[in-house]
PDB file of C-alpha atoms in Angstrom:
ATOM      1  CA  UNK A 139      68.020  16.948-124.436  1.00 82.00           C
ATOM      2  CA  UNK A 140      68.547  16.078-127.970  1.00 89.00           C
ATOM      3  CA  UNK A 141      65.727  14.687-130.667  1.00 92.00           C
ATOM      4  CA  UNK A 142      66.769  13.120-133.412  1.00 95.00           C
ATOM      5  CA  UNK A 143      64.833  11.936-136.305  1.00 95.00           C
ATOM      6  CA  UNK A 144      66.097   9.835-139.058  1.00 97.00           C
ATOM      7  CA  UNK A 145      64.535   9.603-142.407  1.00 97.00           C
ATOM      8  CA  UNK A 146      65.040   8.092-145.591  1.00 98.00           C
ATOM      9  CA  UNK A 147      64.679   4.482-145.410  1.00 97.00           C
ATOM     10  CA  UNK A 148      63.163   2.383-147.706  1.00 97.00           C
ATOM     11  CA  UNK A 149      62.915  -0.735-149.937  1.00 98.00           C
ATOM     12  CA  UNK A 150      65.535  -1.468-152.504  1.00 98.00           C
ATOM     13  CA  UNK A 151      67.093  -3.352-154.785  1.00 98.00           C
ATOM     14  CA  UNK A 152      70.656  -4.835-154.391  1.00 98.00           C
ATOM     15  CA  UNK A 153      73.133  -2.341-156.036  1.00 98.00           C
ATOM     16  CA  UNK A 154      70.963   0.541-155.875  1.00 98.00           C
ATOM     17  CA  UNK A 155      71.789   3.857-153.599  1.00 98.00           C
ATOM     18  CA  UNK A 156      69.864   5.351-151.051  1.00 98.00           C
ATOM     19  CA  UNK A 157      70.470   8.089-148.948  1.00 98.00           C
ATOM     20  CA  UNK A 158      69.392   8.327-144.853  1.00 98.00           C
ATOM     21  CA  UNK A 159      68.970  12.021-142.918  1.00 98.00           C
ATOM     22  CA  UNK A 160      69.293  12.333-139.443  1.00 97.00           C
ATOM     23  CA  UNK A 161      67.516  15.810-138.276  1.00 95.00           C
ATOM     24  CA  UNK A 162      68.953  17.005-134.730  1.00 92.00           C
ATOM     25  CA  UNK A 163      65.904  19.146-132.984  1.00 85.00           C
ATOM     26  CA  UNK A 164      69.175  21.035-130.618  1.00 69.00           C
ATOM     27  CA  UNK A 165      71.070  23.376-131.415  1.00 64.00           C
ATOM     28  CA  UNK A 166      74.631  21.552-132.591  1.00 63.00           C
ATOM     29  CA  UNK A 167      76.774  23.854-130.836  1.00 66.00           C
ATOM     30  CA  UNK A 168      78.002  21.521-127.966  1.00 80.00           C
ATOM     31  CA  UNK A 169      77.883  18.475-130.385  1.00 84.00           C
ATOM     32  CA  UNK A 170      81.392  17.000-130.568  1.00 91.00           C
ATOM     33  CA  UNK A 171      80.178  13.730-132.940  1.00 94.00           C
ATOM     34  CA  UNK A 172      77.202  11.835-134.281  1.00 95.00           C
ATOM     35  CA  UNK A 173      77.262   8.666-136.454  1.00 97.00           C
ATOM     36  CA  UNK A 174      74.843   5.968-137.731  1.00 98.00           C
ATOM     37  CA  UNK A 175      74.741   2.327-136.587  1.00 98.00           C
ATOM     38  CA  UNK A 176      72.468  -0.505-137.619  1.00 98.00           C
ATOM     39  CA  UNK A 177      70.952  -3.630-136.318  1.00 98.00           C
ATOM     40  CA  UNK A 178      69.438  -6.559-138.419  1.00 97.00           C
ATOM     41  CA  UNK A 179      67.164  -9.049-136.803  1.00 94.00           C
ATOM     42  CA  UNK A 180      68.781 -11.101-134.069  1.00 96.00           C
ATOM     43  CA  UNK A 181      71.979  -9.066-134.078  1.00 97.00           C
ATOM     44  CA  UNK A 182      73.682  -6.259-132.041  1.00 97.00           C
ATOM     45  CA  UNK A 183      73.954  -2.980-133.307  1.00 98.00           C
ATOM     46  CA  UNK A 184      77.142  -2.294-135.059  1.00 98.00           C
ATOM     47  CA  UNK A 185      78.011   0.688-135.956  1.00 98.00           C
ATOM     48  CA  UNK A 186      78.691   2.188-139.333  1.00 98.00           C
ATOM     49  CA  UNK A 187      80.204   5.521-140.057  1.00 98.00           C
ATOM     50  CA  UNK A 188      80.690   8.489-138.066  1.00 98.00           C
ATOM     51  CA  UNK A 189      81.485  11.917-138.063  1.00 96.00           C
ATOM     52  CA  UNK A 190      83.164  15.090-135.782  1.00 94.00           C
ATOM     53  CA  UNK A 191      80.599  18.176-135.954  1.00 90.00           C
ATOM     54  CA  UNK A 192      82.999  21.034-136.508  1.00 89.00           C
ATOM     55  CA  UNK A 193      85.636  19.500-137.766  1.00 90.00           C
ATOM     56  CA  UNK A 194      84.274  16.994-140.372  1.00 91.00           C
ATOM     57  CA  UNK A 195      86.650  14.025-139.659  1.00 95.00           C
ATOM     58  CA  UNK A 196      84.765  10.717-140.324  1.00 97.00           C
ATOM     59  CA  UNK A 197      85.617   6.802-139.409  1.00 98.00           C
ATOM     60  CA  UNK A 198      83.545   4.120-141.086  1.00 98.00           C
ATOM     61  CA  UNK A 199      83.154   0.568-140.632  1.00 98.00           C
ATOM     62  CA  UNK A 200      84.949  -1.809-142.955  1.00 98.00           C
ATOM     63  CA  UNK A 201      81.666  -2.943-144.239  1.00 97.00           C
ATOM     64  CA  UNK A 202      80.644   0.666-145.615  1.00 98.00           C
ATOM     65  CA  UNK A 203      84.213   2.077-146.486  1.00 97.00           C
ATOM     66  CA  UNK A 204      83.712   2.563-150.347  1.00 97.00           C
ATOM     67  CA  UNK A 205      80.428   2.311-150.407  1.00 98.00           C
ATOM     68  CA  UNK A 206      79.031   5.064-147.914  1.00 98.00           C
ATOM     69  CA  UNK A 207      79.576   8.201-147.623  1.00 98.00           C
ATOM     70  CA  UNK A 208      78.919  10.240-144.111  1.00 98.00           C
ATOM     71  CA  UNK A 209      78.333  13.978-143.860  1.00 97.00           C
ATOM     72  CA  UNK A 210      76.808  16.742-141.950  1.00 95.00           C
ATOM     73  CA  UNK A 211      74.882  20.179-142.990  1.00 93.00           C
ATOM     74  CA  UNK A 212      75.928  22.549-139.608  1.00 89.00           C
ATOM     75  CA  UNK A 213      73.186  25.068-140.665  1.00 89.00           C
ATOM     76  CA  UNK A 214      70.454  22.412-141.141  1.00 91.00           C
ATOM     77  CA  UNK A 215      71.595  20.697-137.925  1.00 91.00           C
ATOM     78  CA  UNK A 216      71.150  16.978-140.384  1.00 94.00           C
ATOM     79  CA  UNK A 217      72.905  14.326-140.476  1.00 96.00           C
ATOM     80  CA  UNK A 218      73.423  12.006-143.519  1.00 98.00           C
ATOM     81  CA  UNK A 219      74.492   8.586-145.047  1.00 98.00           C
ATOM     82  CA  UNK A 220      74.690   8.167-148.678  1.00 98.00           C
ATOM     83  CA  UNK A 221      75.032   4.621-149.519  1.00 98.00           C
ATOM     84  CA  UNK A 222      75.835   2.911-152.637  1.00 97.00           C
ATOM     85  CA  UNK A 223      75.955  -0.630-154.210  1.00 97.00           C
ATOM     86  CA  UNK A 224      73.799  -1.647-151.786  1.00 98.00           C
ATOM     87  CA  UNK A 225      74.025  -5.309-150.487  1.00 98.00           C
ATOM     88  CA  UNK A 226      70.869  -7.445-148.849  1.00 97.00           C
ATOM     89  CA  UNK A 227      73.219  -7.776-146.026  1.00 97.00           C
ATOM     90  CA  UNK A 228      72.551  -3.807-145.701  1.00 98.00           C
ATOM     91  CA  UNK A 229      69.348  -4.943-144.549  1.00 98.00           C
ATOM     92  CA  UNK A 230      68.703  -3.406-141.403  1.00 98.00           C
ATOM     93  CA  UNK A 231      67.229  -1.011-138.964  1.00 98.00           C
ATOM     94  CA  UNK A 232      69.662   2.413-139.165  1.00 98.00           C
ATOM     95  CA  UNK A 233      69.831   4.594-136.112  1.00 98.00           C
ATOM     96  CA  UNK A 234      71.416   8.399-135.712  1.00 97.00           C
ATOM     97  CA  UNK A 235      73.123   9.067-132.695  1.00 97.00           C
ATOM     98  CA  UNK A 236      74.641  12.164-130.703  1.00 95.00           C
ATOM     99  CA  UNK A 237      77.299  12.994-128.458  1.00 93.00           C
ATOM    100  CA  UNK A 238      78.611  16.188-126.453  1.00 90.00           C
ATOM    101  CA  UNK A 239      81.600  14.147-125.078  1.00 89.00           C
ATOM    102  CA  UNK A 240      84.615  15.529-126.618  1.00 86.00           C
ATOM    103  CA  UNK A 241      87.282  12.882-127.214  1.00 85.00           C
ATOM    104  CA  UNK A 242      90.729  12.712-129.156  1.00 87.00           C
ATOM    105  CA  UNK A 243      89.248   9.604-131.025  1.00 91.00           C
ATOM    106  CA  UNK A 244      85.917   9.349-132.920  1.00 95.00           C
ATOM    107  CA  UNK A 245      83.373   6.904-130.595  1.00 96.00           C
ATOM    108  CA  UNK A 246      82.595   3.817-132.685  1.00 97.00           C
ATOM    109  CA  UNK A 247      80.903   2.141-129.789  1.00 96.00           C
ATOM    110  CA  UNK A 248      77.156   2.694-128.718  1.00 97.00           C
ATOM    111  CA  UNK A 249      78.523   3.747-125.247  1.00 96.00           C
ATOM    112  CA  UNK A 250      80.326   6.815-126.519  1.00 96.00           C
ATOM    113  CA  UNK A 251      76.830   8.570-128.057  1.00 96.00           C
ATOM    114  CA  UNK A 252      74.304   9.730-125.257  1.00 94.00           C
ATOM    115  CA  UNK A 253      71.491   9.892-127.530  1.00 94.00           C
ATOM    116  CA  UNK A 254      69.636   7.911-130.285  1.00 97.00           C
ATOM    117  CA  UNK A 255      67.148   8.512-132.903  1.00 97.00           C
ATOM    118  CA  UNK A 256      64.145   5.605-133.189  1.00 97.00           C
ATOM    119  CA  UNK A 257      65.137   3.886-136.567  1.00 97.00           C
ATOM    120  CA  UNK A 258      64.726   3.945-139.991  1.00 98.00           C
ATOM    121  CA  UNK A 259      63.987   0.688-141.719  1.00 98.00           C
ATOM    122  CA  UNK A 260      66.891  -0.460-145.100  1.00 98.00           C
ATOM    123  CA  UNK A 261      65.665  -3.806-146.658  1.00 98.00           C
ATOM    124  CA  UNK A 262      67.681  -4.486-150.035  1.00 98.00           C
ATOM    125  CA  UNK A 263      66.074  -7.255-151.866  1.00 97.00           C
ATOM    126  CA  UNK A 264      68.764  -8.937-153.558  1.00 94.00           C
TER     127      UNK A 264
END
């Protein structure tokens, strides 16, 4: 069983940075990816960037190419987006998730991550 607990969120302005932690409560060893996705009001979650644990590779979703930035601290066992020029259609709830499944593509769907922090809130005012 992996916890995961996601930090970081906040209230900000449009073009302003902010940066999200994801803290795993496992030890990463058998962690092949994990990756943040979002969901604003009345939407599905989509996901957002992602990234392999030992390796380091990363995909990203159109939407944050350029602006975020995904990475991973292996002796911290964290998780984190840095995002920049923020947009109000940012504005969502962001959730960390975790996989063991090993894969020769990184999972940019919710069904390829077993398990799922409980949210952190990003509103950007505009």
């Amino acid at each position: 069983q992996v916890q995961l607990v996601e930090s970081g969120g906040g209230l900000v302005q449009a073009g302003d940075s902010l940066r999200l932690s994801c803290a795993a409560s496992a030890h990463t060893v058998s962690t092949y990816a994990m990756g943040w996705f979002r969901q604003a009001p009345g939407k599905e979650r989509e996901f957002v960037a992602a990234i392999t644990w030992s390796a380091g590779s990363t995909a990203y979703a159109d939407s944050a190419k350029g602006r975020f930035t995904i990475s991973r601290d292996n002796t911290k066992n964290t998780l984190y987006l840095q995002m920049g020029s923020l947009k109000p259609e940012d504005t969502a709830v962001y959730y960390c998730a975790h996989t063991t499944r090993w894969g020769f593509r990184i999972p940019t769907g919710t069904s390829g991550y077993d398990y799922w922090g409980q949210g952190t809130q990003v509103t950007v005012s505009s």
